[in-house]
Amino acid sequence: MRNLKCVGRNRHEFESSLPCTSSAWNTVDDAIVFTLGPTRSHPIIELRSAQAVQNVDGPRLLASWDCPCPRPDVDCDEVLNLRHLVASDTSCLVLAGGDIVVVRAAPLPGQEKIEIVGTVDAGISAAAWSPDEELLAIATCADTLLYMTADFHNVASTSFRVEDAQLSKQVSVGWGRRETQFQGKRAKALQDPTIPEYVDDGILSPRDDGGTSISWRGDSAFVAISNAQPQNRRLIRVLSRDGALHSVTEAVDGLEGGLAWKPSGQLITALQYCGDSAQVIFFERNGLRHGELPLRLSKDDLNSWAAHVSLSWNIDSTVLAIAFLDRLQLWTVANYHYYLKQEIFVHSASEATSPVPFEWHPEDPLRIQFIESTHTERTNDMADNEMGRRFALSSIKLTQSLSNTPIITPHDHGVVMAIDGCTLSITPLRITNVPPPMALHELQMLANVVDAVISQNHQLIAVLHWNQVSLFSWEGDWAEEPCLKKSVLIPTSQDVHALQVCLTDQQRVLVLLDDLLRNEYRVYDTSSDQPVWVLQREVKSIFLFTSSCRDDDIYITSDYDCGRLLRTSNESRSRNFEHICKFPSRVRDTTFLGLTEDGSLFANNVTLLRNCTSFLVTSLYLLITTTTHRLKFIELDGLPTDFYVPSDDSPTDERCRSVERGAKLVAVMPSVYAVTLQVPRGNLETIYPRALVLAGIRANIDAEQYKEAFLACRNHRVDFNILHDHRPQQFLEDVNLIVDQLVKNEYIDLLLSQLSEEDVCVTLYPNYSSVRSSSPKVGGKGGVLNDSNQPAPNVAAKSTDSKVNRICNAFLEVFLGNSTRYLQSTITANLCKRPPAVETGLDIIAKLGDLSTEQVESAVEHICFLTDVNKIFDAALGIYNLDLALAVAQQSQRDPREYLPFLQNLQKLEDSERKFQIDDHLKRHAKALGHLQSPSDLDRFLIYTERHGLYLQALEMTRHNQSSHRQILKSYADFLHGQSQFAKAGIVFESLALYQEATNCYSSAQMWREALSSASLAHLPPNSIDNLAQSLADGLIESKAYYAAALILSDYLRKIPEAARTFCKGYHFSDAIGLLALRDNSDSIGDIIDSEVAEAFSTLTELISDCRQQLSAQAPRIQELRKKKERDPLSFLEGSAEVDTGDEFDSISLAPSETSTAGGTLLTRYTGHNTGTAGTGTSRRTSKNRRREERKRARGKKGSVYEEEYLVNSVSRLIGRVNETHQDVRQTLETLCRRAMWERARALQAGFSDLIGCCEQSVQDIWECPTSLQDTDLRAGDDAVSRSLGADGVLADTREDSSRSNAPVVVHFSGPNVI
């Protein structure tokens, strides 16, 4: 859909008695080097150079030398190839006589300025340098091909043989040909479809001049040579870089000598004359035919200006230039169709017999230079056979631009115009997306189209030809073709060319003219027939455009003076406005946007980004495509310095999305949220970017146009919660308006059914513009915040503050005014609540039973659609409405043989029994129990209570009936005893005065006080009570409840010495001494207390020693493991740590599992993340692996990856145990001091204080010292990968637990101050 626009044309004229024979680009100096001569009368060659753009002093002479032809069969020599070699800054000329001449711009000492570096005695027929300038291919007159290096050493030689034509025996399967199409079962039933009806013999064209052509592929790997064969046939050979014959083309009748290999390498282009027509044909590298391009030439054209043709592709393979005697045609291809985009007329001599000499720029793909012959005149000092000549070196700068409408709503119809010679294809993409080369309308012109533009309201189309402007009116229906309004002639001639056209908002038609005689550009107003602006021509490119923000302003930008932008209007002829970019720009307010050839996008003088390929502007966004195949949306808020370019790596940002490789913008239609792109192969793709959709939805919500916003959400699958979450307060206030706009119950139901508690404006669709307006501009990713004028979001609101319930209640209030019309929506609103109000919805349906049977059926069908029909059936039973339950069952897939007898049986029962059966069927046992409270159902009541364990409900129901209440309590106590809830059972038994049973329950619960008191109340014998007390004491000692056991021994059993020893076992030495002193056993204090405190001292000393040994072994090992992990992470993860046992470690599983990936590494294996997706489910094998890995983790085997975690947890548990020992050590120290055991006290305090210091040092070494290798270094993107399963998940849990572990607290120890 892009057209070629001429943005600059430069011409430098000069006079010479010698003809201009060849030219080439000098990319270093942006100049053109060219040769003059030789001729038969003047065998002289002059090499000159001229600047391509500004050439004030005229061509500069580089060298001149005599050039007599060394071949006697040729009148004069000829320059076959001229190339300026950039690496050596030399010009190389290949002459037909066989000489290869090098002209050095700055020769070194010992070098000649002009040197013949080689000679081919047989003569040269064609030559061409490879694109990398490393090889020179020379076709000699002796049918040989020579390869010479850049130092002019011959490296290969190949002879052209007649037998080469035998290689062209390709087999065509005939794709797309007529002979392979279906023609009926009787038509050519026996013909082989791979054999065409007619096979060319390769007959030589009568127009063939017998010349040789050479063309290289763009990567310099292959070269194609076209020459005529002795058997009256032209053959194209494909040879490799080393001179080996690769293939030859199939025989084609009428094949001419024109040859051009597409630099991208797909096609070899040649020329074919077919009777009264000519066409460009294409070959693949293997020699097979691959399509054609008809040149649209008549018989008269072939006999006049199209008699000789040459071909050449530009450097990026986008434009094919076809040169004739007096013109150049530029063709592009899209969707396998070739478009004639430009036809450039060239001055040529009347006796010209060769096509216009031209050459594409080797670096700038849309820049071309050619040689013109302005006129020839006779001078007095010349011989009779000589004439004076005037030549011109011309260069043209082109650009690919769109001819589309300005993007101004509501006129954003996306009208795009494509130029194809005399045809102008017009398609409004908003109305219909017609795939090219087809179009909605095709306007046929009388002459080729140069440029086309359409007005902002798409009602006027201006089409520029070489000498006139055609104005078309397009009003009314889109299906109607635009009609010609008028044609306006413009003052053009052979020296004045029309380049561009534009339309202002006031329908003024302006044309940019290039006046080569006056050396200036003029902006010509067709209405006033006067120029409105003049600019000197010393520029490479110039652009004319209008503003979409002002009524009648005209802008011109050029690369003169670093891209000066000039503005002219009715009030001022011209003035400087601002310096921006060099290439096409668009306007919004006072901001000018421009894209340079290298992909830099400018906003005034601010560089937005440097990898842009195309851009379009709307009222809100600047849309760009990048070389990384992204479509980005830049918000046009504030100054250009405030423009924020989204980054490529922000997957949640709707302002950046991926597009197909190489796609470029064609049109954007904000009214329908559509963007049309064209991919490199030429087809169009229309997408609906989330940024445009959300912007349109937010704008409609702000304007209270809820129906448009709803339909946009519905069509583009946007969460309907945005209608509320964008402006919550406004939404709740406008519920009545929303209902009136949506009208249809289906729309309202769809909105209500999609509600959720999530705030989508925070999670799914954050408004980035509000974030940037409330925060300073930063680069990279923007944060995700809510709009500042909205309340703080509640992503998952619960309980009474439910967003869904608030909205549903607001809609229900509106529906109350017209319950009949919004019956369906009322039911939907109730069922969409959290939790669903199913019974309320059924009550509404039940109230309709007497009104309309059809409404009831429709309502039942709707409620069954919204919720599981089985739940609806149960809810209908729950309200004891059997008729409604029957209606619901009829909407389900249930078998009538199942539910009809069930409902019939219920119908026969009495009311209370029916309700009981229904509640029991629905497993609402507590409610069913309430229907059995009659005195006659007491036994049934007790049985039902025991069956379903409804004791608490039964107790509540029978609290006023003492007999029933006591029966239930007894049953409840037995139930608790059976459930091993002995404490509760003992309380209930005691409340029933069943003390024996209560005593047993309390004993089982080790509630010794309650057990002994209940035994006393049960009047048990004294010996039974003593036995009970002894068993309770033994049980408490076994469970290490020494204090309680000692109280039983002292208070109930009167065993004072045994009670004192029990106190000492629990480190309650003070209680033991007090007990002995109280019971007059002072003599036993020394024997009992001293022995017990000595035993306690030994136990604590052994504990301190064990803890110190554990710390001294585990803390250094942890440091060793961490150093190994820091030094060699992979080796650490492989589990290759050294161990003393010599056992093999099983720290890594090499067997594949469901969660493993083919490209996994040890790093991904032990970080718990994989590069692929997880399995579809957790299989038995995965669970087994996980259990096995859990066991490995629990063991923490030395040398495994779990060792560090095991050791850290072990040290943490040790510190906790030391903290718990503080009280025991303190009481032991006090007792040792009281008993005058000073040395033991000092030793115990010193040892324990030492242990506390070791614990503090271990905490500092293990938890507080940072390590250089963090877990996050080995974990690649937690948010971007899936959760691992199986054994990998265990290891991931290990790493996460270790990263979250907190350092334990070492409690400070303070002993008695007497030591």
mmCIF file of C-alpha atoms in Angstrom, residues 910 912-913 931-943 961 964:
data_model
loop_
_atom_site.group_PDB
_atom_site.id
_atom_site.type_symbol
_atom_site.label_atom_id
_atom_site.label_comp_id
_atom_site.label_asym_id
_atom_site.label_seq_id
_atom_site.Cartn_x
_atom_site.Cartn_y
_atom_site.Cartn_z
ATOM 1 C CA GLU A 910 -48.236 -34.558 55.874
ATOM 2 C CA SER A 912 -44.267 -31.750 58.934
ATOM 3 C CA GLU A 913 -43.285 -35.204 57.721
ATOM 4 C CA HIS A 931 -39.517 -31.299 62.646
ATOM 5 C CA LEU A 932 -39.315 -34.202 65.172
ATOM 6 C CA GLN A 933 -39.971 -32.300 68.407
ATOM 7 C CA SER A 934 -43.438 -33.644 69.029
ATOM 8 C CA PRO A 935 -43.816 -35.915 72.101
ATOM 9 C CA SER A 936 -44.871 -38.838 69.939
ATOM 10 C CA ASP A 937 -41.577 -38.679 68.028
ATOM 11 C CA LEU A 938 -39.264 -38.679 71.102
ATOM 12 C CA ASP A 939 -37.693 -42.047 70.374
ATOM 13 C CA ARG A 940 -37.262 -41.138 66.742
ATOM 14 C CA PHE A 941 -35.832 -37.809 67.872
ATOM 15 C CA LEU A 942 -33.192 -39.549 70.041
ATOM 16 C CA ILE A 943 -32.276 -42.055 67.337
ATOM 17 C CA ASN A 961 -37.884 -30.843 78.947
ATOM 18 C CA SER A 964 -35.443 -35.603 77.434
#
